[in-house]
Coordinates of C-alpha atoms (C1' of nucleotides) and ligand atoms in Angstrom, one line a residue:
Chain A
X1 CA 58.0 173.5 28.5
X2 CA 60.5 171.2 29.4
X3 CA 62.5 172.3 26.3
X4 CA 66.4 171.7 26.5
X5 CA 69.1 172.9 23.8
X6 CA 69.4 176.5 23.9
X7 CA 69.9 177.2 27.5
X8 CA 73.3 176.8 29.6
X9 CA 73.4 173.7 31.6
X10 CA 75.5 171.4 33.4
X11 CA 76.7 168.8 30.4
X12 CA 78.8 167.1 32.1
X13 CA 76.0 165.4 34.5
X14 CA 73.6 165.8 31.8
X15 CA 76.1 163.0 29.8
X16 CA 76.5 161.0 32.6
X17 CA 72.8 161.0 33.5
X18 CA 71.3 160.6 30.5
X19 CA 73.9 157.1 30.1
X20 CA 73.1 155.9 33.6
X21 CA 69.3 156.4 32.5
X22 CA 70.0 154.4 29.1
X23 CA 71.9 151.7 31.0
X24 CA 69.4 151.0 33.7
X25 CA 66.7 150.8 31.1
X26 CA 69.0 148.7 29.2
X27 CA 69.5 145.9 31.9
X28 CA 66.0 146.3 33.2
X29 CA 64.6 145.4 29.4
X30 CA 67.6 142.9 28.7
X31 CA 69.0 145.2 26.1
X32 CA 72.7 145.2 24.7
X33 CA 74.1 148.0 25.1
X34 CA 77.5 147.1 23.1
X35 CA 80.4 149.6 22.5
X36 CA 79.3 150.8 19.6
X37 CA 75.8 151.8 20.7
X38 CA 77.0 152.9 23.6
X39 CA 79.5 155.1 21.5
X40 CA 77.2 156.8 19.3
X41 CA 74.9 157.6 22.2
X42 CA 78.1 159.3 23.9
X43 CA 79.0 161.2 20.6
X44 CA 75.5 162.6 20.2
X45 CA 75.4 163.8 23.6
X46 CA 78.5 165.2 24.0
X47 CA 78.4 167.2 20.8
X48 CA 74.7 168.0 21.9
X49 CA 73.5 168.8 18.3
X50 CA 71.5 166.8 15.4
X51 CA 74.9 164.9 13.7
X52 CA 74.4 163.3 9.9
X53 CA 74.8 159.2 10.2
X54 CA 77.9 159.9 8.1
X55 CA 79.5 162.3 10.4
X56 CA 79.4 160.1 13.8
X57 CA 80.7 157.1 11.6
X58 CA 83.9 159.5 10.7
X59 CA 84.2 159.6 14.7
X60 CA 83.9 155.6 14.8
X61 CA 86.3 155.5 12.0
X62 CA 89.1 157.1 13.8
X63 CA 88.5 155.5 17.2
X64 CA 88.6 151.7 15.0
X65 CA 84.9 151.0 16.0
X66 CA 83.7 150.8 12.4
X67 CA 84.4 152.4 9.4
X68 CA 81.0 151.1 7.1
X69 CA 77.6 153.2 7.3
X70 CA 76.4 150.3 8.4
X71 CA 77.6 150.2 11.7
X72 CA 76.4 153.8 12.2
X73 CA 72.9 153.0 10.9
X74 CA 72.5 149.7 12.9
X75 CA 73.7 151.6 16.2
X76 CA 71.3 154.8 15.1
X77 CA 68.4 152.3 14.5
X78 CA 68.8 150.8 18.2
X79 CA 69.0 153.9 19.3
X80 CA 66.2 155.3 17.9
X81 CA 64.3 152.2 18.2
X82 CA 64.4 152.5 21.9
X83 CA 63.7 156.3 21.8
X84 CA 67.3 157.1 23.5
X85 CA 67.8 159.0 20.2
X86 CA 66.1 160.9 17.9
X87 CA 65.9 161.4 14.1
X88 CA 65.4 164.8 12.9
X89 CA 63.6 164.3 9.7
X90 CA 64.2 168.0 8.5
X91 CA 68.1 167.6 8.9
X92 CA 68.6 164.0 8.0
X93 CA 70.1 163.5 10.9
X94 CA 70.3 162.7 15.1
X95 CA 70.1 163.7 18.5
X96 CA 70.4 162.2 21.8
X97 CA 66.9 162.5 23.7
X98 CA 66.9 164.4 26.8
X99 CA 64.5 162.1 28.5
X100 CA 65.5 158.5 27.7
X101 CA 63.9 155.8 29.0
X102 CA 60.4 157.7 29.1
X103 CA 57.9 157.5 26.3
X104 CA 57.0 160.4 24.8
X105 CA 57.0 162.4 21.7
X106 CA 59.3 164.9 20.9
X107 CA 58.7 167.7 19.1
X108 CA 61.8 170.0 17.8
X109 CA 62.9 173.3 17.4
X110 CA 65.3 174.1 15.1
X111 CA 67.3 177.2 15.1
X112 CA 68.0 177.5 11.0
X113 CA 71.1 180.3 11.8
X114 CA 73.0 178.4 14.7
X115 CA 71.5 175.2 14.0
X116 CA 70.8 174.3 17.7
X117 CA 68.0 171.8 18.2
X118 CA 65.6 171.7 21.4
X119 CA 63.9 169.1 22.0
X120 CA 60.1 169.7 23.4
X121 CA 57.5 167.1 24.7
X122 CA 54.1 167.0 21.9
X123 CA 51.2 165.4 22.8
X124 CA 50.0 164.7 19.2
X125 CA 46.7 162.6 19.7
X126 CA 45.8 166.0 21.6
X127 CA 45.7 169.4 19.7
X128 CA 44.8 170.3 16.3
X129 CA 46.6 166.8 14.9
X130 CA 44.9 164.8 17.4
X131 CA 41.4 166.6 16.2
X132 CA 42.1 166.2 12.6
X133 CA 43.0 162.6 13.4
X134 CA 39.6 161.7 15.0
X135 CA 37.3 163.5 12.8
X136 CA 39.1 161.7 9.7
X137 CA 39.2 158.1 11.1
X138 CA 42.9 157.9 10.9
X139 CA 45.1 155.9 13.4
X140 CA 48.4 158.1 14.7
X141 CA 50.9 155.9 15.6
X142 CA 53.7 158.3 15.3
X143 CA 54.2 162.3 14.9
X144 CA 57.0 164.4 13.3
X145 CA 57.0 167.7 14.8
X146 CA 59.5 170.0 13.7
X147 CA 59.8 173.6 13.9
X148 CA 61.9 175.7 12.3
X149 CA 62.9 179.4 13.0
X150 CA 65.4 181.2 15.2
X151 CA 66.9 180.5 18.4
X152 CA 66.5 183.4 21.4
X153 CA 70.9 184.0 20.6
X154 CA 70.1 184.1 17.0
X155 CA 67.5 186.4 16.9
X156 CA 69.2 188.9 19.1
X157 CA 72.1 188.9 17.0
X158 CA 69.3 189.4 14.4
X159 CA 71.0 187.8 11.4
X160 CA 68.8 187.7 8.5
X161 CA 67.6 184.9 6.3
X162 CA 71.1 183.0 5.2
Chain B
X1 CA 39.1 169.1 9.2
X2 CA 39.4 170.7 5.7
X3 CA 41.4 167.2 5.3
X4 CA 41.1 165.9 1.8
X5 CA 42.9 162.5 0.1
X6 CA 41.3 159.6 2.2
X7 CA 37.8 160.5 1.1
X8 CA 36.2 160.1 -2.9
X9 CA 36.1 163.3 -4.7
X10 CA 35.5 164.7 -8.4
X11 CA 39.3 164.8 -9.5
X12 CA 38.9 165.8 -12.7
X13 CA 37.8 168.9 -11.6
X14 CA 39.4 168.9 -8.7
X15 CA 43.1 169.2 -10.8
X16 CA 41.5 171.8 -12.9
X17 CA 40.4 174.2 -10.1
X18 CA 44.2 173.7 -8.7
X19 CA 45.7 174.3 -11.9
X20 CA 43.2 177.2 -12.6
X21 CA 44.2 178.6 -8.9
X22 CA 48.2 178.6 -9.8
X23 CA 47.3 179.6 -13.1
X24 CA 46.1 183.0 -11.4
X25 CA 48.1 183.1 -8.7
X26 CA 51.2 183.5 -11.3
X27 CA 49.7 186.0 -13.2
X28 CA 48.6 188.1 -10.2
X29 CA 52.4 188.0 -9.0
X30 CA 54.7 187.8 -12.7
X31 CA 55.9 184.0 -11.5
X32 CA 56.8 182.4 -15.2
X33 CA 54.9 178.9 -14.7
X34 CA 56.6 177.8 -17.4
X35 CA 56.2 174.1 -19.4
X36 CA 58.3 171.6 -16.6
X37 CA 56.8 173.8 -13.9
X38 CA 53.1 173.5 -14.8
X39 CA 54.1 169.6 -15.7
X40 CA 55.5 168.6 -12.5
X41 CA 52.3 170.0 -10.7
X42 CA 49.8 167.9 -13.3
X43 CA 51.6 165.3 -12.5
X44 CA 51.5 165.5 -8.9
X45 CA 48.1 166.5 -9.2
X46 CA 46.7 163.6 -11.0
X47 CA 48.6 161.3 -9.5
X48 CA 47.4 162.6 -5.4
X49 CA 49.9 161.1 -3.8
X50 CA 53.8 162.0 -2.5
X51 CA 56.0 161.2 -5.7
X52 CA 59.8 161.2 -5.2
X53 CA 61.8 163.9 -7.1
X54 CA 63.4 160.9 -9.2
X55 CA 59.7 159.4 -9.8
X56 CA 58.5 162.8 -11.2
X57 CA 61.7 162.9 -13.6
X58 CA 60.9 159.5 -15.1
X59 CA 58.1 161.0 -16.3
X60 CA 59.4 164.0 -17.7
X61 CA 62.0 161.8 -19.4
X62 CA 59.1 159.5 -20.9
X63 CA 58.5 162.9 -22.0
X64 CA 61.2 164.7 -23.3
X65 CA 60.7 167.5 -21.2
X66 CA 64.2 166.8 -19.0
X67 CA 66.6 164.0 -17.9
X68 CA 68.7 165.4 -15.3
X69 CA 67.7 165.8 -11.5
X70 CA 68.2 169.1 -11.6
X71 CA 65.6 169.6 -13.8
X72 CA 62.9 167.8 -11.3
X73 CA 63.9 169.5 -8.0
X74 CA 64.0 173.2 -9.7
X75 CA 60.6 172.5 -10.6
X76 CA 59.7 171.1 -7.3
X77 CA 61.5 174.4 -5.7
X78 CA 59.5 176.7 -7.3
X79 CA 56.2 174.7 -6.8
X80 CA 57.6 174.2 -2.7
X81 CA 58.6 177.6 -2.4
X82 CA 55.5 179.4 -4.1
X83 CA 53.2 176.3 -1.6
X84 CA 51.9 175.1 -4.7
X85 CA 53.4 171.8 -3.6
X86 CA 55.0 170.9 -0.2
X87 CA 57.8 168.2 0.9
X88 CA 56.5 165.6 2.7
X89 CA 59.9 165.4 5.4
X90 CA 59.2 161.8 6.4
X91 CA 58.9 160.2 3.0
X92 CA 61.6 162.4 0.7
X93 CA 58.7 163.1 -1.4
X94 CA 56.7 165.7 -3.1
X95 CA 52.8 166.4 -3.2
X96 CA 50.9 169.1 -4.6
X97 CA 49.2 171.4 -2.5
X98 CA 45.3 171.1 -1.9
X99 CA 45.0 175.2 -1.2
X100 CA 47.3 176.9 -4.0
X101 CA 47.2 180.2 -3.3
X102 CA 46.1 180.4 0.4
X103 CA 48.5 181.1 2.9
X104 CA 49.0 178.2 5.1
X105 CA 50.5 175.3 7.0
X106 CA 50.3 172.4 5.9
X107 CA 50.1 169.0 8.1
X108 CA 50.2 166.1 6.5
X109 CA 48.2 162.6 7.4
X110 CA 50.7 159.6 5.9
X111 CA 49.0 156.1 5.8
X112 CA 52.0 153.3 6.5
X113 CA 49.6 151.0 5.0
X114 CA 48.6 152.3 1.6
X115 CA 50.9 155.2 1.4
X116 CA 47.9 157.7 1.1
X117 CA 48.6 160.9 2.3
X118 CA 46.2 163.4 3.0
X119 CA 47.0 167.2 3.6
X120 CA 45.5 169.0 6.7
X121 CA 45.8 172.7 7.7
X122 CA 48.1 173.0 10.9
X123 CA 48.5 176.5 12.9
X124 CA 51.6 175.8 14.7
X125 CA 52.2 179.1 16.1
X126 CA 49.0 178.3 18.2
X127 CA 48.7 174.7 20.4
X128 CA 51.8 173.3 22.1
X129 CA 54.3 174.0 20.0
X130 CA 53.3 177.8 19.9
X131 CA 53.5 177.6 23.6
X132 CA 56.6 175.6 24.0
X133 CA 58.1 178.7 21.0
X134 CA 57.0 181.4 22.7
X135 CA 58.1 180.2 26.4
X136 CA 61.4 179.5 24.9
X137 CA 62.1 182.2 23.0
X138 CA 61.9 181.0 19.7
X139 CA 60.6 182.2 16.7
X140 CA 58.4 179.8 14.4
X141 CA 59.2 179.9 10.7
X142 CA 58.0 177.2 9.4
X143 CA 56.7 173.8 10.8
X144 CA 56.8 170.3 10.0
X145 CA 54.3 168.1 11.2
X146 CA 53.6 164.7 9.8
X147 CA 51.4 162.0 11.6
X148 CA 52.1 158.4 10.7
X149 CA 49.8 155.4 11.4
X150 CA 46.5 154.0 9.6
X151 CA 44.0 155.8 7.5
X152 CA 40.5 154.8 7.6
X153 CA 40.6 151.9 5.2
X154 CA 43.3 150.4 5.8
X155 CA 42.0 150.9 9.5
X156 CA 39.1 148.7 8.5
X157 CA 40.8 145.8 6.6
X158 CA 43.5 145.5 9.8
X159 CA 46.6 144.8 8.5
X160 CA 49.3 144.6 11.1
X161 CA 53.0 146.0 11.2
X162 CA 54.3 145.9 7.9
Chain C
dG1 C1' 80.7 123.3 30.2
dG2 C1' 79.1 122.4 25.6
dT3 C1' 75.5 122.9 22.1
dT4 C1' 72.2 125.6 19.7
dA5 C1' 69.7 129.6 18.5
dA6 C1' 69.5 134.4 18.4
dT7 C1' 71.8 138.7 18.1
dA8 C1' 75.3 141.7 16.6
dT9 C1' 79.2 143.0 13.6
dG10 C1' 82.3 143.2 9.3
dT11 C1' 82.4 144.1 4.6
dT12 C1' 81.1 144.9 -0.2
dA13 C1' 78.2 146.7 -3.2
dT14 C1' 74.4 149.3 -4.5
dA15 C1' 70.3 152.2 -4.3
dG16 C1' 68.2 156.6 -3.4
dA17 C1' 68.1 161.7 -2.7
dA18 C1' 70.0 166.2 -3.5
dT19 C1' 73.4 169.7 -4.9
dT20 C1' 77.4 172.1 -7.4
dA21 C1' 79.1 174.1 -11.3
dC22 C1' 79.1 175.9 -15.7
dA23 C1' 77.2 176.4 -20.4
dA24 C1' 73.3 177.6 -23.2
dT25 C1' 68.9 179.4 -23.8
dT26 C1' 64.8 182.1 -23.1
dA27 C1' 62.1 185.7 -21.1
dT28 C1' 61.6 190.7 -19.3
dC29 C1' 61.8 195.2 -19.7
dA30 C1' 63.9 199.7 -20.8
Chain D
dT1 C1' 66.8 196.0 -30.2
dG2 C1' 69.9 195.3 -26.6
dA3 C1' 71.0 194.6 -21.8
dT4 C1' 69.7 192.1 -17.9
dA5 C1' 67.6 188.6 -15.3
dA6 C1' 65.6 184.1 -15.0
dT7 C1' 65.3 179.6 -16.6
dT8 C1' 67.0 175.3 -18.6
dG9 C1' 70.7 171.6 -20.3
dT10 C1' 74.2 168.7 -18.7
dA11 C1' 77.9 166.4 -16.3
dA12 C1' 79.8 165.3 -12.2
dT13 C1' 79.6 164.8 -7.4
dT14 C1' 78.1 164.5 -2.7
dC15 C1' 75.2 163.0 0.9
dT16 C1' 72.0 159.6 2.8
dA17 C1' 70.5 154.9 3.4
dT18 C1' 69.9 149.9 2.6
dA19 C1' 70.6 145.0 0.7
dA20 C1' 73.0 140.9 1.0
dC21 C1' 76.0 137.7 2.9
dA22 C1' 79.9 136.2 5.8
dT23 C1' 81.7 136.1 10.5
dA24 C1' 81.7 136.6 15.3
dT25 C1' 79.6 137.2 19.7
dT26 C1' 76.2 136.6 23.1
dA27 C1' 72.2 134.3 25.4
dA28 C1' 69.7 130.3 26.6
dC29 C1' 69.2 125.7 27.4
dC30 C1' 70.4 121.0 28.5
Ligands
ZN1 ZN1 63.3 162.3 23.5
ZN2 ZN1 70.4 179.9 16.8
ZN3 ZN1 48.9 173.1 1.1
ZN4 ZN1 45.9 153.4 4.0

DNA sequence: GGTTAATATGTTATAGAATTACAATTATCA
DNA sequence: TGATAATTGTAATTCTATAACATATTAACC
């Protein structure tokens, strides 16, 4: 539950929430939350999809906010670092997190026709991983949890592998 | 459980029953598991740990066998695609399968310490995930799930953030 | 306010991972 | 054997990510 991505919503106060959100936690932690990083985070959620590092600098580029991966990567990095983005490991690329400010861990689905992305809560240290984890001795600090498969849309429309 | 890579075991034999496994499992099904292919899998086999595509082509270049990347990652597709070998996402790496042959879902223990990386059986369509799919709506093809953290040695000897 | 230290950005170059495209070879099967 | 499909050789390119160092901005302290 509390899966976003492949249902209608209202995006425009999902935006501005989720930046209030990231601001408050910015000035409560003593954060900067500069133009660039504040850019990125505004790209990512107003396309509302996994973007490649290279394809949000392109936005930067034409806006004269940078035009070196660099800047894309070190504004990625914060995000990420503060969990008010994500990294999609399967895609090489991002997404804005739909609950910023609260930990958690995400866990994704990942529509491989449309290529939507929702993003899910996992509880890692519980479940199978969790069990696996304590009957082996080993330490989770961090989970990737991806899924891939078909979106509701896509499989109504019932397109076939690609 | 069924985890295997943090713990000792006979690896000798251990490489031979795996190769012996695909060895079958392409001659029950006409798969040509031809010289680079049955290469790529000894390697990662002896080696039991996630090798980068370009790591694996050294080799075969010490080796004569092929220079090009090319050469590596169509040898790594087959072995991904048949689950004779999967892709460890988080790493960009390669690691050969501990249950050629069965069907199965692999999730994947990575040490951040040692870079050991042992391979556990996941069932995504059950646990959260499964429940957060079917809620949703969406259909589970495959899964990635990858915990990162500390494996029992390294556990033991406490070394902090790297 | 002015000084210092920490943080963030600009820029160049390079490393690392993966694919496209086309030619040449080898295996499969009728 | 000959036709067909699968595999391999090779060159070039694309995509992803980081290292290194200079500059600028911000925060913190006196
Ligand atoms: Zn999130
Ligand atoms: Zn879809
Ligand atoms: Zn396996
Ligand atoms: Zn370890």
């Amino acid at each position: 539950m509390d899966t976003i991505g492949f249902e209608q919503h209202d995006h425009k106060n999902c935006v501005k929430g989720a930046l209030s959100a990231v601001e408050a936690h910015c000035a409560a932690h003593k954060l900067q939350f500069t133009a660039v990083r504040r850019r990125v985070l505004e790209i990512l959620l107003s396309e509302h999809r996994a973007m490649g590092a290279y394809e949000i600098l392109d936005v930067l580029r034409d806006e004269g906010l940078g035009s070196q991966p660099p800047v894309a990567y070190r504004a990625l990095d914060f995000l990420v670092s503060h969990r008010f983005a994500h990294k999609v490991e399967r895609l090489n690329a991002f997404i804005a997190c739909t609950h910023p400010g609260e930990t958690h861990t995400p866990a994704f689905l990942i529509c491989r026709s449309c290529d939507a992305v929702a993003e899910a809560h996992a509880e890692p240290s519980k479940g199978m991983l969790g069990r696996v984890a304590s009957e082996t001795g080993f330490f989770i600090e961090q989970a990737v949890v991806e899924a891939i498969g078909l979106c509701p849309q896509c499989r109504k429309g019932a397109l076939p592998c690609p």
